[in-house]
Amino acid sequence: MEIEQVPNLTLAGAERLVDAALAAARAAAVPICVAVVDRAGLPLVFKRMPGAPLHSVEIALDKAYTAVSFGRPTGDWQNRLAQGSEMLRHGLMQRPRFVGFGGGLPVLHAGVRVGAIGISGGSEAQDVAFAESALAAG
C-alpha cells in the first residue's frame, strides 16, 4: 500500500491567521467573522467579533471552504462567471457552499494548498484586505 504525505495547516498556524485577521479588523473598527479551514475544508478555527452580522458566520465558513476547494480566491469567480457559460454559472451558483465574491483566500505553503481563510462582516474590499493581511502576517 502506498501512502501519500500531504502537508496540512496546523491548529497553531490557523490560530495565528485568525489573530492577524482580527487585529486588522479591530484596527479598522470593523466587526467580522473569520474562519480557517484545513486542506480538506474542515474548520480549524472560527471566531466572531461582537457586532459582526449573523449571516457572516456561515459566509466566512463558506468562503474558506470555497477557496480551499478550488484553490483560488473567491473574488476571482466574479469575472470567471461573467465570462463563462450559462451552465457553469447556474451549476456553481446552485452549490450550497459556493461563494463567488471576495473574502476567501487559499493558504499556500511552498506552492501547495494547505488550507484557506474566509472573512465576512465588512465590505467585500475590507474582507479581502483582512484576509490578505492575515496571510502576510501568518
Short mmCIF file of C-alpha atoms in Angstrom, two decimals:
data_model
loop_
_atom_site.label_atom_id
_atom_site.label_comp_id
_atom_site.label_asym_id
_atom_site.label_seq_id
_atom_site.Cartn_x
_atom_site.Cartn_y
_atom_site.Cartn_z
CA MET A 1 0.00 0.00 0.00
CA GLU A 2 1.26 3.48 -0.85
CA ILE A 3 0.60 6.41 1.43
CA GLU A 4 0.82 9.99 0.28
CA GLN A 5 2.17 12.52 2.77
CA VAL A 6 0.46 15.84 2.15
CA PRO A 7 1.16 19.00 4.15
CA ASN A 8 -1.74 20.48 6.10
CA LEU A 9 -2.23 23.70 8.04
CA THR A 10 -1.77 23.20 11.78
CA LEU A 11 -4.07 24.43 14.51
CA ALA A 12 -1.35 26.83 15.69
CA GLY A 13 -0.96 28.18 12.15
CA ALA A 14 -4.72 28.63 11.84
CA GLU A 15 -4.84 30.47 15.16
CA ARG A 16 -2.10 32.87 14.01
CA LEU A 17 -4.05 33.63 10.83
CA VAL A 18 -7.25 34.28 12.77
CA ASP A 19 -5.48 36.51 15.28
CA ALA A 20 -3.86 38.54 12.49
CA ALA A 21 -7.19 38.98 10.68
CA LEU A 22 -8.90 40.07 13.90
CA ALA A 23 -6.13 42.58 14.62
CA ALA A 24 -6.56 44.12 11.17
CA ALA A 25 -10.33 44.27 11.60
CA ARG A 26 -10.03 45.82 15.07
CA ALA A 27 -7.67 48.48 13.71
CA ALA A 28 -10.31 49.34 11.09
CA ALA A 29 -13.14 49.13 13.67
CA VAL A 30 -14.97 46.56 11.52
CA PRO A 31 -16.60 43.59 13.31
CA ILE A 32 -16.00 40.41 11.33
CA CYS A 33 -16.26 36.66 11.40
CA VAL A 34 -13.16 34.74 10.41
CA ALA A 35 -12.81 31.05 9.61
CA VAL A 36 -9.77 28.98 8.78
CA VAL A 37 -10.15 25.51 7.32
CA ASP A 38 -7.65 22.74 6.63
CA ARG A 39 -6.88 21.36 3.19
CA ALA A 40 -10.00 19.17 3.34
CA GLY A 41 -12.24 22.17 4.05
CA LEU A 42 -12.85 21.21 7.67
CA PRO A 43 -12.90 24.08 10.18
CA LEU A 44 -9.81 24.53 12.33
CA VAL A 45 -10.58 27.90 13.94
CA PHE A 46 -13.59 30.20 13.85
CA LYS A 47 -14.12 33.48 15.70
CA ARG A 48 -16.87 36.08 15.58
CA MET A 49 -16.32 39.60 16.84
CA PRO A 50 -19.18 41.16 18.83
CA GLY A 51 -21.40 43.08 16.45
CA ALA A 52 -20.50 41.06 13.35
CA PRO A 53 -23.55 40.33 11.18
CA LEU A 54 -25.15 36.96 11.94
CA HIS A 55 -25.14 35.89 8.27
CA SER A 56 -21.39 36.40 8.31
CA VAL A 57 -20.92 33.27 10.41
CA GLU A 58 -21.85 30.90 7.59
CA ILE A 59 -20.50 33.17 4.86
CA ALA A 60 -17.00 33.21 6.40
CA LEU A 61 -17.01 29.41 6.69
CA ASP A 62 -18.27 29.03 3.12
CA LYS A 63 -15.70 31.50 1.76
CA ALA A 64 -12.91 29.45 3.33
CA TYR A 65 -14.46 26.21 2.04
CA THR A 66 -14.82 27.60 -1.49
CA ALA A 67 -11.26 28.96 -1.51
CA VAL A 68 -9.71 25.67 -0.41
CA SER A 69 -11.90 23.51 -2.64
CA PHE A 70 -10.98 25.41 -5.82
CA GLY A 71 -7.55 26.68 -4.78
CA ARG A 72 -8.31 30.24 -5.80
CA PRO A 73 -9.55 33.43 -4.15
CA THR A 74 -13.33 33.58 -4.01
CA GLY A 75 -13.25 37.03 -5.61
CA ASP A 76 -11.78 35.51 -8.80
CA TRP A 77 -15.15 33.94 -9.57
CA GLN A 78 -16.88 37.22 -10.43
CA ASN A 79 -15.04 37.63 -13.75
CA ARG A 80 -14.89 33.92 -14.46
CA LEU A 81 -18.65 33.52 -14.04
CA ALA A 82 -19.36 36.64 -16.08
CA GLN A 83 -17.30 35.25 -18.97
CA GLY A 84 -18.27 31.61 -18.52
CA SER A 85 -21.14 29.64 -19.89
CA GLU A 86 -24.66 29.83 -18.51
CA MET A 87 -24.30 26.19 -17.42
CA LEU A 88 -21.18 26.96 -15.40
CA ARG A 89 -22.86 29.96 -13.75
CA HIS A 90 -26.01 28.05 -12.98
CA GLY A 91 -24.19 24.94 -11.79
CA LEU A 92 -21.85 26.71 -9.41
CA MET A 93 -24.48 29.08 -8.05
CA GLN A 94 -26.59 26.04 -7.12
CA ARG A 95 -23.82 24.57 -4.98
CA PRO A 96 -24.85 25.02 -1.34
CA ARG A 97 -21.48 26.28 -0.02
CA PHE A 98 -20.18 28.10 -3.10
CA VAL A 99 -19.29 31.78 -2.60
CA GLY A 100 -18.40 33.82 -5.68
CA PHE A 101 -17.36 37.13 -4.10
CA GLY A 102 -14.22 38.27 -2.28
CA GLY A 103 -13.06 37.40 1.22
CA GLY A 104 -11.87 33.81 0.86
CA LEU A 105 -8.22 33.04 0.11
CA PRO A 106 -6.34 29.75 -0.13
CA VAL A 107 -3.42 29.28 2.24
CA LEU A 108 -0.36 28.02 0.39
CA HIS A 109 2.90 26.59 1.69
CA ALA A 110 5.70 26.12 -0.85
CA GLY A 111 3.05 26.34 -3.57
CA VAL A 112 0.89 23.62 -2.01
CA ARG A 113 -2.64 24.35 -0.80
CA VAL A 114 -2.75 23.58 2.93
CA GLY A 115 -5.96 25.37 3.96
CA ALA A 116 -7.91 28.58 3.46
CA ILE A 117 -9.18 31.65 5.29
CA GLY A 118 -12.63 33.19 4.94
CA ILE A 119 -13.70 36.57 6.27
CA SER A 120 -17.13 38.17 6.31
CA GLY A 121 -18.62 41.20 8.00
CA GLY A 122 -17.03 44.16 6.27
CA SER A 123 -17.34 45.31 2.70
CA GLU A 124 -16.00 42.91 0.11
CA ALA A 125 -12.81 45.01 -0.20
CA GLN A 126 -12.36 45.04 3.60
CA ASP A 127 -12.87 41.28 3.87
CA VAL A 128 -10.21 40.72 1.18
CA ALA A 129 -7.82 43.19 2.83
CA PHE A 130 -8.19 41.50 6.24
CA ALA A 131 -7.56 38.07 4.70
CA GLU A 132 -4.52 39.34 2.81
CA SER A 133 -3.23 40.97 5.99
CA ALA A 134 -3.60 37.66 7.84
CA LEU A 135 -1.70 35.75 5.16
CA ALA A 136 1.07 38.35 5.10
CA ALA A 137 1.44 38.10 8.88
CA GLY A 138 0.90 34.33 9.03
#
